Tab-separated table of N, CA and C in Angstrom:
chain	number	residue	atom	x	y	z
X	5	MET	N	131.912	-67.265	-14.633
X	5	MET	CA	131.804	-67.535	-15.506
X	5	MET	C	130.940	-67.770	-16.191
X	6	SER	N	130.770	-67.126	-17.288
X	6	SER	CA	130.300	-67.978	-18.599
X	6	SER	C	130.757	-68.460	-19.723
X	7	LEU	N	130.531	-70.170	-19.646
X	7	LEU	CA	131.742	-70.661	-20.166
X	7	LEU	C	130.648	-71.765	-20.982
X	8	SER	N	130.981	-72.440	-22.220
X	8	SER	CA	129.628	-73.468	-23.137
X	8	SER	C	129.843	-74.442	-22.145
X	9	PRO	N	129.354	-75.362	-22.059
X	9	PRO	CA	128.713	-76.842	-21.687
X	9	PRO	C	130.539	-77.306	-21.480
X	10	ARG	N	131.135	-77.416	-22.821
X	10	ARG	CA	132.601	-78.051	-23.166
X	10	ARG	C	133.194	-77.737	-22.497
X	11	THR	N	133.047	-75.926	-22.344
X	11	THR	CA	134.460	-75.829	-21.645
X	11	THR	C	134.963	-76.000	-20.190
X	12	LYS	N	133.564	-75.683	-19.821
X	12	LYS	CA	132.966	-76.109	-18.716
X	12	LYS	C	133.158	-77.215	-18.238
X	13	ALA	N	132.813	-78.612	-18.932
X	13	ALA	CA	134.241	-80.045	-18.452
X	13	ALA	C	134.631	-79.918	-18.961
X	14	ILE	N	135.629	-79.955	-19.748
X	14	ILE	CA	137.502	-79.214	-19.934
X	14	ILE	C	137.453	-78.575	-18.396
X	15	LEU	N	137.683	-77.834	-18.160
X	15	LEU	CA	137.982	-76.898	-17.059
X	15	LEU	C	137.503	-77.322	-15.534
X	16	ILE	N	136.405	-78.419	-15.227
X	16	ILE	CA	136.310	-79.133	-14.188
X	16	ILE	C	137.030	-80.964	-14.571
X	17	CYS	N	137.515	-81.378	-15.666
X	17	CYS	CA	137.789	-82.686	-15.457
X	17	CYS	C	139.515	-82.684	-15.503
X	18	GLY	N	140.046	-80.384	-16.060
X	18	GLY	CA	141.376	-80.766	-15.722
X	18	GLY	C	141.824	-80.614	-14.460
X	19	ALA	N	141.072	-79.762	-13.691
X	19	ALA	CA	140.834	-79.176	-11.914
X	19	ALA	C	140.973	-80.747	-11.304
X	20	ILE	N	140.601	-82.086	-12.044
X	20	ILE	CA	139.953	-83.035	-11.397
X	20	ILE	C	141.287	-83.883	-11.692
X	21	VAL	N	141.766	-83.786	-12.941
X	21	VAL	CA	143.147	-84.457	-12.919
X	21	VAL	C	144.165	-83.718	-11.914
X	22	LEU	N	144.147	-82.601	-11.963
X	22	LEU	CA	145.424	-82.378	-10.826
X	22	LEU	C	145.040	-82.456	-9.818
X	23	SER	N	144.082	-82.779	-9.015
X	23	SER	CA	143.823	-82.796	-7.747
X	23	SER	C	144.415	-84.417	-7.764
X	24	ILE	N	143.967	-85.315	-8.429
X	24	ILE	CA	144.229	-86.744	-7.941
X	24	ILE	C	145.377	-86.453	-8.017
X	25	SER	N	146.061	-86.379	-8.948
X	25	SER	CA	147.601	-86.472	-8.710
X	25	SER	C	148.481	-86.332	-8.459
X	26	LEU	N	148.224	-84.455	-8.222
X	26	LEU	CA	149.285	-83.719	-7.474
X	26	LEU	C	148.975	-84.327	-5.752
X	27	GLY	N	147.592	-84.621	-5.677
X	27	GLY	CA	147.472	-84.852	-4.136
X	27	GLY	C	148.423	-86.200	-3.554
X	28	ILE	N	147.564	-87.445	-4.646
X	28	ILE	CA	148.650	-88.560	-4.681
X	28	ILE	C	149.922	-88.179	-4.125
X	29	ARG	N	150.362	-87.375	-5.093
X	29	ARG	CA	152.559	-87.386	-4.999
X	29	ARG	C	152.568	-86.515	-4.018
X	30	HIS	N	152.072	-85.765	-3.479
X	30	HIS	CA	152.109	-85.140	-2.341
X	30	HIS	C	151.869	-86.535	-0.922
X	31	ALA	N	151.170	-86.830	-1.424
X	31	ALA	CA	150.827	-87.723	-0.498
X	31	ALA	C	152.060	-89.265	0.648
X	32	PHE	N	152.906	-88.634	-0.904
X	32	PHE	CA	153.889	-89.933	-0.885
X	32	PHE	C	154.276	-89.710	0.383
X	33	GLY	N	155.296	-88.771	1.043
X	33	GLY	CA	156.111	-87.978	2.607
X	33	GLY	C	155.684	-89.305	3.640
X	34	LEU	N	154.143	-89.619	3.629
X	34	LEU	CA	153.692	-90.546	4.420
X	34	LEU	C	154.283	-91.694	4.461
X	35	TYR	N	154.565	-92.594	3.085
X	35	TYR	CA	154.857	-93.352	3.366
X	35	TYR	C	156.326	-93.753	3.029
X	36	LEU	N	157.275	-92.883	3.641
X	36	LEU	CA	158.585	-93.295	3.885
X	36	LEU	C	158.778	-93.938	4.661
X	37	GLN	N	158.432	-93.998	6.019
X	37	GLN	CA	158.196	-94.201	7.382
X	37	GLN	C	157.918	-95.853	7.243
X	38	PRO	N	156.603	-96.244	6.672
X	38	PRO	CA	156.078	-97.439	7.077
X	38	PRO	C	156.923	-98.155	5.621
X	39	ILE	N	156.995	-98.147	4.925
X	39	ILE	CA	157.701	-97.838	3.718
X	39	ILE	C	159.291	-98.974	3.855
X	40	SER	N	160.030	-97.840	4.872
X	40	SER	CA	161.440	-98.197	5.044
X	40	SER	C	161.432	-99.323	6.260
X	41	ILE	N	160.326	-99.107	7.250
X	41	ILE	CA	160.426	-100.184	8.057
X	41	ILE	C	160.289	-101.393	7.794
X	42	GLU	N	158.967	-101.731	7.086
X	42	GLU	CA	158.430	-102.694	5.763
X	42	GLU	C	159.640	-103.885	5.617
X	43	HIS	N	160.773	-102.789	4.207
X	43	HIS	CA	161.621	-103.642	3.996
X	43	HIS	C	163.069	-102.931	4.035
X	44	GLY	N	163.023	-102.735	5.700
X	44	GLY	CA	164.041	-102.508	6.395
X	44	GLY	C	165.528	-101.963	5.193
X	45	TRP	N	164.675	-100.627	4.740
X	45	TRP	CA	165.198	-99.403	3.642
X	45	TRP	C	165.419	-98.766	4.719
X	46	GLY	N	166.893	-97.801	4.452
X	46	GLY	CA	167.093	-96.597	5.171
X	46	GLY	C	166.069	-95.487	4.125
X	47	ARG	N	165.959	-94.478	5.183
X	47	ARG	CA	165.341	-93.377	4.192
X	47	ARG	C	166.070	-92.757	3.257
X	48	GLU	N	167.532	-92.827	2.571
X	48	GLU	CA	167.669	-93.249	1.667
X	48	GLU	C	167.083	-93.045	0.557
X	49	THR	N	166.628	-94.781	0.699
X	49	THR	CA	166.315	-95.923	-0.167
X	49	THR	C	164.809	-94.750	-1.391
X	50	PHE	N	164.175	-94.133	-0.485
X	50	PHE	CA	162.905	-93.302	-0.660
X	50	PHE	C	163.267	-92.168	-1.116
X	51	ALA	N	164.227	-92.021	-0.613
X	51	ALA	CA	164.554	-90.394	-1.009
X	51	ALA	C	165.091	-90.128	-2.334
X	52	LEU	N	165.774	-91.646	-2.446
X	52	LEU	CA	166.500	-91.830	-3.678
X	52	LEU	C	165.212	-91.952	-4.856
X	53	ALA	N	164.269	-92.895	-4.629
X	53	ALA	CA	163.027	-93.118	-5.861
X	53	ALA	C	161.978	-91.338	-5.768
X	54	ILE	N	162.355	-90.882	-4.571
X	54	ILE	CA	161.288	-89.643	-4.893
X	54	ILE	C	162.194	-88.344	-5.870
X	55	ALA	N	163.053	-88.161	-5.496
X	55	ALA	CA	164.826	-87.878	-6.153
X	55	ALA	C	164.453	-87.781	-7.917
X	56	LEU	N	164.450	-89.356	-7.695
X	56	LEU	CA	164.714	-90.229	-9.791
X	56	LEU	C	163.207	-89.538	-10.180
X	57	GLN	N	162.293	-89.969	-8.995
X	57	GLN	CA	161.011	-89.511	-9.620
X	57	GLN	C	161.242	-87.649	-9.891
X	58	ASN	N	161.080	-86.838	-9.361
X	58	ASN	CA	160.940	-85.256	-9.810
X	58	ASN	C	162.189	-85.191	-11.275
X	59	LEU	N	163.146	-85.721	-11.350
X	59	LEU	CA	164.267	-86.033	-12.348
X	59	LEU	C	163.397	-86.568	-13.587
X	60	VAL	N	162.924	-87.309	-13.143
X	60	VAL	CA	162.629	-87.743	-14.544
X	60	VAL	C	160.685	-87.058	-15.031
X	61	TRP	N	159.743	-86.635	-13.497
X	61	TRP	CA	158.601	-86.115	-14.665
X	61	TRP	C	159.381	-84.668	-14.678
X	62	GLY	N	160.536	-84.259	-14.327
X	62	GLY	CA	160.886	-82.596	-15.000
X	62	GLY	C	161.502	-82.572	-16.272
X	63	ILE	N	161.951	-83.947	-16.788
X	63	ILE	CA	162.631	-83.799	-18.299
X	63	ILE	C	161.538	-84.638	-18.908
X	64	SER	N	160.791	-84.911	-19.092
X	64	SER	CA	159.700	-86.167	-19.480
X	64	SER	C	158.728	-85.122	-19.600
X	65	GLN	N	158.251	-84.346	-19.177
X	65	GLN	CA	157.238	-82.694	-19.717
X	65	GLN	C	157.479	-82.684	-21.351
X	66	PRO	N	158.537	-81.671	-21.292
X	66	PRO	CA	158.239	-80.980	-22.918
X	66	PRO	C	157.727	-82.461	-24.065
X	67	PHE	N	158.512	-84.058	-23.875
X	67	PHE	CA	158.146	-84.898	-24.456
X	67	PHE	C	156.439	-85.057	-24.681
X	68	ALA	N	155.666	-85.044	-23.101
X	68	ALA	CA	154.508	-85.507	-23.411
X	68	ALA	C	153.924	-84.048	-23.806
X	69	GLY	N	154.673	-82.616	-23.507
X	69	GLY	CA	153.867	-81.847	-24.391
X	69	GLY	C	153.986	-82.389	-25.986
X	70	MET	N	155.248	-82.781	-26.430
X	70	MET	CA	154.916	-82.455	-27.585
X	70	MET	C	153.574	-83.716	-28.169
X	71	ILE	N	154.159	-85.030	-27.488
X	71	ILE	CA	152.599	-86.038	-27.921
X	71	ILE	C	151.609	-85.714	-27.431
X	72	ALA	N	151.117	-84.657	-26.739
X	72	ALA	CA	149.919	-83.844	-26.693
X	72	ALA	C	149.969	-83.269	-27.784
X	73	ASP	N	150.688	-82.131	-28.572
X	73	ASP	CA	150.669	-81.648	-29.681
X	73	ASP	C	150.150	-82.096	-30.651
X	74	ARG	N	151.038	-83.331	-30.909
X	74	ARG	CA	150.836	-84.146	-32.179
X	74	ARG	C	149.424	-85.331	-32.187
X	75	ARG	N	149.395	-86.237	-30.505
X	75	ARG	CA	148.595	-86.326	-30.693
X	75	ARG	C	146.907	-86.664	-30.291
X	76	GLY	N	146.810	-85.154	-29.294
X	76	GLY	CA	146.196	-85.089	-28.599
X	76	GLY	C	146.015	-84.974	-26.900
X	77	ALA	N	145.868	-84.657	-25.833
X	77	ALA	CA	146.453	-84.744	-24.732
X	77	ALA	C	145.166	-85.577	-23.973
X	78	GLY	N	144.694	-85.757	-24.922
X	78	GLY	CA	143.679	-86.836	-23.873
X	78	GLY	C	144.114	-88.173	-23.860
X	79	VAL	N	145.207	-88.357	-25.254
X	79	VAL	CA	145.949	-89.457	-25.138
X	79	VAL	C	146.807	-89.613	-24.738
X	80	VAL	N	147.877	-88.894	-24.191
X	80	VAL	CA	148.618	-88.161	-23.081
X	80	VAL	C	147.959	-88.221	-21.204
X	81	VAL	N	146.939	-87.765	-21.175
X	81	VAL	CA	146.187	-87.932	-20.077
X	81	VAL	C	146.059	-88.977	-19.754
X	82	LEU	N	145.595	-89.797	-20.729
X	82	LEU	CA	144.930	-91.376	-20.219
X	82	LEU	C	146.530	-92.313	-20.309
X	83	GLY	N	147.188	-92.014	-21.059
X	83	GLY	CA	148.355	-92.692	-20.364
X	83	GLY	C	149.644	-92.471	-19.595
X	84	GLY	N	149.567	-91.512	-19.343
X	84	GLY	CA	149.786	-90.526	-17.745
X	84	GLY	C	149.198	-91.541	-16.663
X	85	GLY	N	147.894	-91.071	-16.838
X	85	GLY	CA	147.017	-91.754	-15.589
X	85	GLY	C	147.196	-93.444	-15.377
X	86	ILE	N	147.160	-94.117	-16.878
X	86	ILE	CA	147.398	-95.928	-16.501
X	86	ILE	C	149.418	-95.675	-15.528
X	87	LEU	N	150.327	-95.128	-16.276
X	87	LEU	CA	151.416	-95.246	-15.553
X	87	LEU	C	151.393	-94.429	-14.054
X	88	PHE	N	150.980	-93.697	-14.019
X	88	PHE	CA	150.823	-93.067	-12.281
X	88	PHE	C	149.836	-94.069	-11.402
X	89	ALA	N	148.811	-94.676	-12.182
X	89	ALA	CA	148.309	-95.795	-11.196
X	89	ALA	C	148.666	-97.079	-11.474
X	90	MET	N	149.719	-97.223	-12.323
X	90	MET	CA	150.477	-98.642	-11.924
X	90	MET	C	151.701	-98.458	-11.048
X	91	GLY	N	152.394	-97.393	-11.649
X	91	GLY	CA	153.435	-96.965	-10.580
X	91	GLY	C	153.087	-96.819	-9.117
X	92	VAL	N	151.985	-96.046	-8.667
X	92	VAL	CA	151.417	-96.422	-7.310
X	92	VAL	C	150.664	-97.330	-6.714
X	93	ALA	N	150.824	-98.693	-7.377
X	93	ALA	CA	150.172	-99.779	-7.267
X	93	ALA	C	151.109	-100.924	-7.283
X	94	LEU	N	152.128	-100.759	-7.638
X	94	LEU	CA	153.553	-101.672	-7.841
X	94	LEU	C	153.974	-100.962	-6.356
X	95	MET	N	154.155	-99.857	-6.392
X	95	MET	CA	154.771	-99.275	-5.226
X	95	MET	C	154.525	-100.195	-3.630
X	96	SER	N	153.464	-100.665	-3.858
X	96	SER	CA	152.762	-101.815	-2.826
X	96	SER	C	153.608	-102.971	-2.321
X	97	VAL	N	153.352	-103.270	-3.342
X	97	VAL	CA	153.767	-104.977	-3.777
X	97	VAL	C	155.583	-104.682	-3.959
X	98	VAL	N	156.521	-104.594	-4.194
X	98	VAL	CA	157.982	-104.378	-4.999
X	98	VAL	C	158.864	-104.675	-3.317
X	99	THR	N	159.481	-105.268	-3.589
X	99	THR	CA	160.584	-105.714	-2.480
X	99	THR	C	161.929	-105.973	-2.347
X	100	SER	N	162.509	-105.114	-3.839
X	100	SER	CA	163.152	-105.318	-3.668
X	100	SER	C	163.693	-103.485	-3.933
X	101	VAL	N	165.305	-102.770	-3.588
X	101	VAL	CA	165.196	-101.145	-4.191
X	101	VAL	C	165.677	-101.132	-5.633
X	102	THR	N	165.874	-101.969	-6.119
X	102	THR	CA	165.900	-101.664	-7.731
X	102	THR	C	164.645	-101.251	-8.597
X	103	MET	N	164.103	-102.289	-7.760
X	103	MET	CA	162.095	-102.403	-8.741
X	103	MET	C	161.550	-100.943	-7.984
X	104	PHE	N	161.492	-100.696	-6.212
X	104	PHE	CA	161.328	-99.847	-6.259
X	104	PHE	C	161.355	-97.830	-6.668
X	105	LEU	N	162.810	-98.807	-6.919
X	105	LEU	CA	163.738	-96.840	-7.874
X	105	LEU	C	163.063	-97.014	-9.155
X	106	LEU	N	162.819	-97.966	-9.831
X	106	LEU	CA	161.980	-97.812	-11.200
X	106	LEU	C	160.513	-97.737	-10.549
X	107	VAL	N	159.953	-98.615	-10.140
X	107	VAL	CA	158.311	-98.237	-9.964
X	107	VAL	C	158.080	-96.572	-9.247
X	108	ALA	N	158.578	-96.250	-8.474
X	108	ALA	CA	157.964	-95.015	-7.402
X	108	ALA	C	158.705	-94.261	-8.271
X	109	GLY	N	160.201	-94.260	-9.153
X	109	GLY	CA	160.867	-93.125	-9.450
X	109	GLY	C	160.334	-92.939	-11.086
X	110	VAL	N	160.671	-94.412	-11.773
X	110	VAL	CA	160.438	-93.824	-13.315
X	110	VAL	C	159.100	-94.257	-13.542
X	111	VAL	N	158.317	-95.266	-13.725
X	111	VAL	CA	157.078	-95.221	-13.680
X	111	VAL	C	155.827	-93.861	-13.139
X	112	VAL	N	156.553	-93.841	-12.116
X	112	VAL	CA	155.349	-92.564	-11.649
X	112	VAL	C	155.623	-91.463	-12.037
X	113	GLY	N	156.972	-90.969	-12.202
X	113	GLY	CA	157.529	-89.831	-12.468
X	113	GLY	C	156.992	-89.781	-14.388
X	114	LEU	N	157.120	-91.000	-14.540
X	114	LEU	CA	156.725	-90.529	-16.437
X	114	LEU	C	155.073	-90.283	-16.569
X	115	GLY	N	154.567	-91.376	-16.006
X	115	GLY	CA	152.868	-90.927	-15.573
X	115	GLY	C	152.562	-88.979	-14.416
X	116	LEU	N	153.330	-88.708	-14.076
X	116	LEU	CA	152.930	-87.056	-13.476
X	116	LEU	C	153.194	-86.545	-14.493
X	117	SER	N	154.280	-86.666	-16.012
X	117	SER	CA	154.566	-86.136	-16.880
X	117	SER	C	153.297	-86.313	-17.803
X	118	GLY	N	152.404	-86.710	-17.263
X	118	GLY	CA	151.049	-86.626	-18.324
X	118	GLY	C	149.751	-85.915	-17.508
X	119	THR	N	150.176	-85.826	-16.703
X	119	THR	CA	148.115	-85.771	-15.323
X	119	THR	C	148.951	-84.683	-14.516
X	120	THR	N	150.032	-83.874	-14.557
X	120	THR	CA	150.632	-82.286	-14.382
X	120	THR	C	149.706	-81.211	-15.614
X	121	MET	N	150.400	-80.336	-14.699
X	121	MET	CA	150.474	-79.109	-15.313
X	121	MET	C	150.342	-78.456	-16.712
X	122	PRO	N	151.685	-79.259	-17.417
X	122	PRO	CA	151.916	-78.589	-18.722
X	122	PRO	C	150.665	-79.154	-19.604
X	123	VAL	N	150.055	-80.414	-19.717
X	123	VAL	CA	149.019	-80.647	-20.429
X	123	VAL	C	147.660	-80.514	-20.593
X	124	VAL	N	147.415	-80.326	-18.579
X	124	VAL	CA	146.569	-80.331	-18.687
X	124	VAL	C	146.259	-78.756	-18.785
X	125	PHE	N	147.280	-77.640	-18.613
X	125	PHE	CA	146.912	-75.892	-18.554
X	125	PHE	C	146.910	-75.833	-20.251
X	126	GLY	N	147.528	-77.044	-21.057
X	126	GLY	CA	148.094	-76.345	-22.435
X	126	GLY	C	146.290	-76.425	-22.949
X	127	VAL	N	145.414	-77.675	-22.081
X	127	VAL	CA	144.345	-78.133	-22.634
X	127	VAL	C	143.506	-76.685	-22.113
X	128	ILE	N	142.694	-76.790	-20.894
X	128	ILE	CA	142.796	-75.325	-20.541
X	128	ILE	C	142.583	-73.980	-21.208
X	129	SER	N	143.873	-73.895	-21.815
X	129	SER	CA	144.312	-72.478	-22.329
X	129	SER	C	143.790	-72.666	-23.732
X	130	ARG	N	143.935	-73.864	-24.024
X	130	ARG	CA	143.302	-74.113	-25.655
X	130	ARG	C	140.969	-73.834	-25.795
X	131	ALA	N	141.192	-74.167	-24.751
X	131	ALA	CA	139.724	-74.629	-24.964
X	131	ALA	C	138.828	-73.032	-23.799
X	132	MET	N	139.788	-72.043	-23.464
X	132	MET	CA	139.236	-70.900	-22.701
X	132	MET	C	139.439	-69.737	-23.218
X	133	PRO	N	138.753	-68.404	-23.246
X	133	PRO	CA	138.629	-67.045	-23.698
X	133	PRO	C	139.811	-66.779	-23.566
X	134	ALA	N	140.597	-66.013	-24.285
X	134	ALA	CA	141.826	-65.673	-23.539
X	134	ALA	C	141.413	-64.604	-22.702
X	135	GLU	N	140.492	-63.851	-22.191
X	135	GLU	CA	139.989	-62.981	-20.932
X	135	GLU	C	139.532	-63.817	-20.288
X	136	LYS	N	139.515	-65.160	-20.274
X	136	LYS	CA	139.024	-66.203	-19.221
X	136	LYS	C	140.101	-66.824	-18.504
X	137	ARG	N	141.498	-66.857	-19.212
X	137	ARG	CA	142.134	-68.343	-18.787
X	137	ARG	C	143.286	-68.128	-17.462
X	138	SER	N	143.250	-66.617	-16.854
X	138	SER	CA	143.693	-66.489	-15.850
X	138	SER	C	142.924	-67.190	-15.005
X	139	LEU	N	141.660	-66.543	-14.704
X	139	LEU	CA	141.111	-67.259	-14.241
X	139	LEU	C	141.261	-68.762	-14.028
X	140	ALA	N	140.472	-69.329	-15.442
X	140	ALA	CA	141.069	-70.462	-15.614
X	140	ALA	C	141.845	-71.373	-14.674
X	141	PHE	N	142.913	-70.700	-15.039
X	141	PHE	CA	144.219	-71.698	-14.373
X	141	PHE	C	144.254	-71.833	-12.913
X	142	GLY	N	144.211	-70.250	-12.751
X	142	GLY	CA	143.999	-70.462	-10.949
X	142	GLY	C	142.574	-71.318	-10.660
X	143	ILE	N	141.845	-71.468	-11.111
X	143	ILE	CA	139.764	-72.666	-10.997
X	143	ILE	C	141.027	-73.951	-10.675
X	144	ALA	N	141.608	-74.008	-12.101
X	144	ALA	CA	142.239	-75.204	-11.788
X	144	ALA	C	143.559	-75.775	-10.546
X	145	MET	N	144.627	-75.245	-10.475
X	145	MET	CA	145.029	-74.744	-9.422
X	145	MET	C	144.539	-74.904	-8.315
X	146	SER	N	143.630	-74.301	-8.115
X	146	SER	CA	142.966	-74.404	-6.540
X	146	SER	C	142.859	-75.552	-6.467
X	147	VAL	N	141.534	-76.098	-7.379
X	147	VAL	CA	141.175	-77.561	-7.252
X	147	VAL	C	142.611	-78.830	-6.804
X	148	GLY	N	143.639	-78.458	-7.370
X	148	GLY	CA	144.158	-79.473	-7.476
X	148	GLY	C	145.011	-79.446	-6.234
X	149	SER	N	145.119	-78.501	-4.980
X	149	SER	CA	145.445	-78.003	-4.834
X	149	SER	C	144.167	-78.741	-3.388
X	150	LEU	N	143.516	-78.267	-3.296
X	150	LEU	CA	142.384	-79.216	-2.587
X	150	LEU	C	142.853	-80.864	-2.318
X	151	GLY	N	142.998	-81.476	-3.085
X	151	GLY	CA	143.443	-82.375	-3.735
X	151	GLY	C	144.727	-83.045	-2.732
X	152	GLN	N	145.194	-81.883	-2.237
X	152	GLN	CA	146.773	-82.362	-1.713
X	152	GLN	C	145.819	-81.949	-0.126
X	153	PHE	N	145.013	-81.217	0.151
X	153	PHE	CA	144.624	-80.487	1.518
X	153	PHE	C	143.260	-82.211	2.029
X	154	VAL	N	143.082	-83.029	1.050
X	154	VAL	CA	141.586	-83.873	1.364
X	154	VAL	C	143.050	-85.405	1.241
X	155	LEU	N	143.641	-85.046	0.289
X	155	LEU	CA	144.387	-86.799	0.435
X	155	LEU	C	145.639	-86.517	1.408
X	156	LEU	N	146.128	-85.611	1.870
X	156	LEU	CA	147.016	-86.216	2.917
X	156	LEU	C	146.130	-86.553	4.242
X	157	PRO	N	145.598	-86.173	4.709
X	157	PRO	CA	145.203	-86.339	5.901
X	157	PRO	C	143.801	-87.863	5.362
X	158	GLY	N	143.827	-88.190	4.237
X	158	GLY	CA	143.121	-89.049	4.136
X	158	GLY	C	143.787	-90.532	3.684
X	159	SER	N	144.754	-90.194	3.343
X	159	SER	CA	146.272	-91.320	3.350
X	159	SER	C	146.554	-91.557	4.701
X	160	ARG	N	146.807	-90.718	5.702
X	160	ARG	CA	147.277	-91.140	6.670
X	160	ARG	C	146.115	-91.709	6.999
X	161	ALA	N	144.719	-91.400	7.311
X	161	ALA	CA	143.665	-92.121	7.711
X	161	ALA	C	142.990	-93.770	7.237
X	162	LEU	N	144.276	-93.752	5.780
X	162	LEU	CA	143.960	-95.215	5.502
X	162	LEU	C	144.961	-95.689	5.656
X	163	ILE	N	146.776	-95.175	6.050
X	163	ILE	CA	147.586	-96.055	6.821
X	163	ILE	C	147.529	-96.528	7.927
X	164	ASP	N	146.454	-95.446	8.501
X	164	ASP	CA	146.469	-95.999	10.066
X	164	ASP	C	145.872	-96.684	10.312
X	165	SER	N	144.269	-97.326	9.324
X	165	SER	CA	143.490	-98.587	9.415
X	165	SER	C	143.167	-99.757	8.703
X	166	ILE	N	144.048	-99.597	7.483
X	166	ILE	CA	144.459	-100.147	7.172
X	166	ILE	C	145.621	-101.370	5.988
X	167	GLY	N	146.704	-100.110	6.165
X	167	GLY	CA	148.482	-100.109	6.277
X	167	GLY	C	148.800	-99.738	5.663
X	168	TRP	N	149.959	-99.420	5.397
X	168	TRP	CA	150.486	-98.724	3.823
X	168	TRP	C	150.200	-99.386	2.803
X	169	ALA	N	150.606	-100.443	2.363
X	169	ALA	CA	150.354	-101.477	0.943
X	169	ALA	C	148.859	-101.295	0.665
X	170	ASN	N	148.134	-101.500	1.379
X	170	ASN	CA	146.693	-101.091	1.207
X	170	ASN	C	145.605	-100.086	0.765
X	171	ALA	N	147.019	-99.017	1.361
X	171	ALA	CA	146.206	-97.434	1.216
X	171	ALA	C	147.147	-97.026	0.484
X	172	LEU	N	148.209	-97.598	-0.687
X	172	LEU	CA	148.836	-97.093	-2.006
X	172	LEU	C	147.797	-97.986	-3.012
X	173	MET	N	147.417	-99.028	-2.973
X	173	MET	CA	146.249	-99.732	-3.879
X	173	MET	C	145.028	-98.940	-4.160
X	174	ILE	N	144.387	-98.481	-3.081
X	174	ILE	CA	143.397	-97.594	-2.423
X	174	ILE	C	143.545	-96.429	-3.438
X	175	LEU	N	144.756	-96.157	-3.266
X	175	LEU	CA	145.174	-94.702	-4.461
X	175	LEU	C	145.231	-94.595	-5.723
X	176	ALA	N	146.144	-95.709	-5.936
X	176	ALA	CA	145.904	-96.035	-7.521
X	176	ALA	C	144.660	-96.786	-7.685
X	177	ALA	N	143.571	-97.452	-7.365
X	177	ALA	CA	142.268	-96.649	-7.704
X	177	ALA	C	141.753	-95.636	-8.033
X	178	LEU	N	142.293	-95.038	-6.978
X	178	LEU	CA	141.687	-93.491	-7.336
X	178	LEU	C	142.465	-92.751	-8.295
X	179	ALA	N	143.418	-93.023	-8.906
X	179	ALA	CA	144.274	-92.317	-10.066
X	179	ALA	C	143.731	-93.075	-11.208
X	180	VAL	N	143.156	-94.456	-11.340
X	180	VAL	CA	142.272	-94.600	-12.277
X	180	VAL	C	141.077	-94.352	-12.387
């Protein structure tokens, strides 16, 4: 693929953002049991937080796109990344159900809306020549999927070696 250095950088950065945000997001299932056991919560608390996260993520994506169109995608990705990292970090320290729902559901959901496909693909779409867009989207999404492939076993290893709370802090640092 013959692209300018700027266009290559946009594709690489977009793919890395997708890889990290989707990889961490898909690793959350590994935290259900240790978080539930630690706090004495049933599975329904964690499941409700993830369901809320999905709703917030979906509802807020059009607004993230509008802000990206008006202020620039960099602002949205930066803000989304900060919210996402903050939410993941706070998941490791909250002890009440209400705060867990707020952090894991709302804050992480808002963060995901700024760091996933709609915003990232919008940037890639504008940077790529029309004849290379499909290939660029395929590359970006493949690298995004690679994040799941790497971060799921990586998260499991972190949970087993340093505990779930410390593992979430490592993922939050990665998100930063």
